[in-house]
XYZ file of C-alpha atoms in Angstrom:
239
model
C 0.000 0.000 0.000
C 1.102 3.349 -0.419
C -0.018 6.504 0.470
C 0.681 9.963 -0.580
C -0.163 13.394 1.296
C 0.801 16.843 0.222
C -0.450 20.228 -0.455
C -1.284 21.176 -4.221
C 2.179 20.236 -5.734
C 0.704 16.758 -5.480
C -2.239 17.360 -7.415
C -2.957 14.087 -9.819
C 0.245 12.321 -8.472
C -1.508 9.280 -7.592
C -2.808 8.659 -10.873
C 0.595 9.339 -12.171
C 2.398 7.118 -9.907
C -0.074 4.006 -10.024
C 0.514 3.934 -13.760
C 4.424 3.036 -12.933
C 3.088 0.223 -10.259
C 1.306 -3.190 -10.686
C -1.575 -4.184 -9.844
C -0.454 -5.648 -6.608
C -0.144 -1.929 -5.193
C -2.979 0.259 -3.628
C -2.143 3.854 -4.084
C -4.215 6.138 -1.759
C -3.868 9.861 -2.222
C -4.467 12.742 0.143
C -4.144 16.622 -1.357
C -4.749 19.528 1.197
C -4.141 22.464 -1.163
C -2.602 25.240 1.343
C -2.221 23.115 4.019
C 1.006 23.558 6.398
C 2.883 20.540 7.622
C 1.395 20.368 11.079
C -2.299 19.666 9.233
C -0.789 17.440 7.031
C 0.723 15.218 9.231
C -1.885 15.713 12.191
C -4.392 14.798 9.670
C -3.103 10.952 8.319
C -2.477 9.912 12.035
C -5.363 7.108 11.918
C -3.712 5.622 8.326
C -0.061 5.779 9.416
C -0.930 4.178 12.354
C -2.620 1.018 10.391
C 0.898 1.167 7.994
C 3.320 -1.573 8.341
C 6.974 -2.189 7.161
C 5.546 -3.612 4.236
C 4.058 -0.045 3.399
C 5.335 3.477 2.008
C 3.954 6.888 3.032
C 4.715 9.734 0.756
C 4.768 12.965 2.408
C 5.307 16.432 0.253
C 4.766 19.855 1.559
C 6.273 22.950 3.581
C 5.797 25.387 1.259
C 3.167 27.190 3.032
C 5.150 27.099 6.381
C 8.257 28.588 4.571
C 6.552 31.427 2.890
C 5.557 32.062 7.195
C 9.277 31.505 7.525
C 9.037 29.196 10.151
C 12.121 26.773 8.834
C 12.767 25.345 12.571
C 8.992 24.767 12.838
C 9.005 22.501 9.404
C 11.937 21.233 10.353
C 11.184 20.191 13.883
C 7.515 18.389 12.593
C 9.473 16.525 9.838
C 11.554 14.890 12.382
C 9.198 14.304 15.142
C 6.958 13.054 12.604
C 10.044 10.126 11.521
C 10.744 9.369 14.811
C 7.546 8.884 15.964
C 5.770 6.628 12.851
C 9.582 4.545 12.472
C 7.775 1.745 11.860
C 6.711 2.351 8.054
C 8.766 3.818 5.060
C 8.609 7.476 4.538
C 9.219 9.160 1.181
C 10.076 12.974 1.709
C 9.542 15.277 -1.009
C 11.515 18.386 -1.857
C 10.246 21.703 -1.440
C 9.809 23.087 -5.541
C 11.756 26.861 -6.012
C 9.367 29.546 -6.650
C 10.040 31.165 -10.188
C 7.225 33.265 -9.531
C 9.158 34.963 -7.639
C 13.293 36.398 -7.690
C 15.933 33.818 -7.498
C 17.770 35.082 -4.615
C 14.199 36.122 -2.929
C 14.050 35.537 1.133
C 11.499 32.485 -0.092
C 13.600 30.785 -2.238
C 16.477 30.782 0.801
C 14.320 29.397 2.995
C 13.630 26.716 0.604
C 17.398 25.761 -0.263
C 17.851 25.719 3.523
C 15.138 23.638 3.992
C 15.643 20.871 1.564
C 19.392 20.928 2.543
C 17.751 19.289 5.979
C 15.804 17.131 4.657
C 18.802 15.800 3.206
C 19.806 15.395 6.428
C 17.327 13.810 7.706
C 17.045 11.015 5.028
C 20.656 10.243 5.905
C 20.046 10.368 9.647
C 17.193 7.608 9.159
C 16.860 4.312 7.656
C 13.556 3.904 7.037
C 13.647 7.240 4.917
C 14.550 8.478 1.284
C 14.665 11.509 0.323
C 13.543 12.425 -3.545
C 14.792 15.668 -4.595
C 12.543 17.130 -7.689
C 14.412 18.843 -10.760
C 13.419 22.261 -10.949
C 14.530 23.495 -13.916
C 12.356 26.644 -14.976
C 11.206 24.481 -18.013
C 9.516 22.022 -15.506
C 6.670 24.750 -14.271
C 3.728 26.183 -16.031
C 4.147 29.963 -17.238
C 3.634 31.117 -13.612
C 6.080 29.583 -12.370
C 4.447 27.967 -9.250
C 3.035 24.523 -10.217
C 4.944 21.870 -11.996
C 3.760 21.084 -15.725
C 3.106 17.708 -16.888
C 5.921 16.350 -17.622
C 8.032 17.494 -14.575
C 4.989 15.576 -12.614
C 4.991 12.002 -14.815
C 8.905 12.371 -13.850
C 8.371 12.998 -10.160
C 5.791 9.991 -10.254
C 8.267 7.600 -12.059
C 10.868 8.609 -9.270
C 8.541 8.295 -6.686
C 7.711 4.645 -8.080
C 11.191 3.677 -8.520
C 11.845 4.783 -4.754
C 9.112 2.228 -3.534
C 9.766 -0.439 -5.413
C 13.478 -0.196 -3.761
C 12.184 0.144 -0.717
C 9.440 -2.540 -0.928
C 12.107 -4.961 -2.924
C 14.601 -5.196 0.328
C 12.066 -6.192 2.700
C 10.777 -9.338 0.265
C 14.123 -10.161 -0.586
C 14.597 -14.453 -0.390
C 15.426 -15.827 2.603
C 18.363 -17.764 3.465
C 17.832 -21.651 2.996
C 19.384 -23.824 6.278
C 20.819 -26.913 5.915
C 19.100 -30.360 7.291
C 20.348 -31.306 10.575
C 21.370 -34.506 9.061
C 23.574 -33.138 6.590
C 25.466 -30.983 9.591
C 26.166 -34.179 11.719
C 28.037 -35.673 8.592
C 29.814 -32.171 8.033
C 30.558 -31.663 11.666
C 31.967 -35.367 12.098
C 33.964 -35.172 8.722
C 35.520 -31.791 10.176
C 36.508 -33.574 13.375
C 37.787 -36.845 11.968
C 40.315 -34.261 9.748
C 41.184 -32.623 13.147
C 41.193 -35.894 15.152
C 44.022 -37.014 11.853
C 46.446 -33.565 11.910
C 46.435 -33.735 15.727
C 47.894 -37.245 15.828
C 50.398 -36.426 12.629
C 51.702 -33.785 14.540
C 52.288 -35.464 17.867
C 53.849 -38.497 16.243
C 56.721 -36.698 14.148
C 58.927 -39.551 13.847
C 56.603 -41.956 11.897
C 56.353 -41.706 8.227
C 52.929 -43.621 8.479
C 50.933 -40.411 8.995
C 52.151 -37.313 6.885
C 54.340 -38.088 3.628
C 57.015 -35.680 3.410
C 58.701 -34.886 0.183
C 62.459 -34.622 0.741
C 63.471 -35.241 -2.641
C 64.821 -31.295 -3.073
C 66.899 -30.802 -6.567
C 70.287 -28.741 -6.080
C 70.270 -25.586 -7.924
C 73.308 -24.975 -10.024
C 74.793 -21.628 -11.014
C 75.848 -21.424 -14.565
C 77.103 -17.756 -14.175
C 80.927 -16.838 -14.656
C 82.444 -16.531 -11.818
C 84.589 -13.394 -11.421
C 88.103 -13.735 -9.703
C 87.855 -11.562 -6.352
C 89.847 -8.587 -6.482
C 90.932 -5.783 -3.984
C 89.303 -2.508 -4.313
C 92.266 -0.528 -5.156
C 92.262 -2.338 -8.124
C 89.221 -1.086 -9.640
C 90.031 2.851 -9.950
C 90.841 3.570 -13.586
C 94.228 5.981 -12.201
C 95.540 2.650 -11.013
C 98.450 1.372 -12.973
């Protein structure tokens, strides 16, 4: 199961994303347009607590509480929200710039700041990802706030991607055991060898046990053999 909740940047990303998925997945979408992160996470605390391991929760939003610049208050939710639900998988979402307004704009800090934690906070967890949006200019509409359509079929093939990773670890094969008959006939082979080394080694003077090759060949030097001479000898003013 998965389930997605975000303000209006996720508008129609559950249709998106199921079309990446099997069958075998139930995508469940929850869009509070304006919505701060305190709503939106107050507000799914009945369906994350019914989530298991075997489930992903995708969470996008902040925008709202960055354009209130309250940064430590976003960033203070996120991570009492992943320490407190560390029993599911949690996708967090990047905050999108704002080309409706000036690069370097107060907003658009906040936002760089932001995201640069959630970074963090991926990294600091294990049961979290975090899935960082391209946003190019030519990935929003004309006004410069809402991704177009294809900048939102890539976010939902990322966002698909991520779960199937996530989902793929925890049904990964299990390790197959041996029979216990099969380890009693390893485990007595392994001490009959150790049982036979310990009684070559304490009974050195028999041949009976350990077969020694002795048969060495004698290495011989074919190399001229230069008649030692003093060291006086060797300077070139020397007559």
């Amino acid at each position: 199961k998965l389930v997605m909740i975000g303000d209006s940047f996720l508008t129609g990303a559950a249709e998106n994303v199921k079309s990446y998925l099997s069958d075998k997945y139930e995508v469940l979408s929850i869009v509070k347009p304006g919505a701060g992160l305190s709503v939106l996470t107050q507000s799914i605390t009945e369906e994350v607590s019914a989530l298991t391991s075997m489930e992903v929760l995708v969470l996008g939003g902040g925008s709202i509480d960055l354009d209130q610049c309250k940064v430590k208050t976003a960033y203070k939710l996120i991570t009492d929200f992943a320490i407190l639900n560390n029993h599911i998988n949690i996708i967090l979402l990047n905050v999108p710039k704002r080309y409706d307004l000036q690069n370097y704009s107060h907003m658009n800090d906040e936002i760089r700041k932001y995201n640069s934690k959630l970074s963090k906070i991926a990294k600091a967890f294990t049961h979290i990802k975090f899935i960082e949006v391209d946003t190019k200019r030519n990935n929003f509409r004309k006004h410069g706030l809402h991704f177009n359509k294809f900048c939102k079929a890539h976010l939902a093939k990322q966002i698909a991607s991520t779960v199937q990773l996530l989902l793929g670890k925890k049904s990964s094969s299990p390790l197959v055991l041996d029979w216990l008959s099969d380890i009693t006939v390893y485990n007595d082979k392994v001490a009959a060898d150790i049982s036979f080394e310990t009684d070559a080694i304490q009974n050195k003077n028999t041949n009976t046990l350990v077969a020694c090759n002795n048969n060495r060949s004698n290495r011989t030097s074919k190399r001229v053999k230069k008649i030692p001479r003093t060291r006086t000898n060797d300077f070139l003013w020397q007559i």
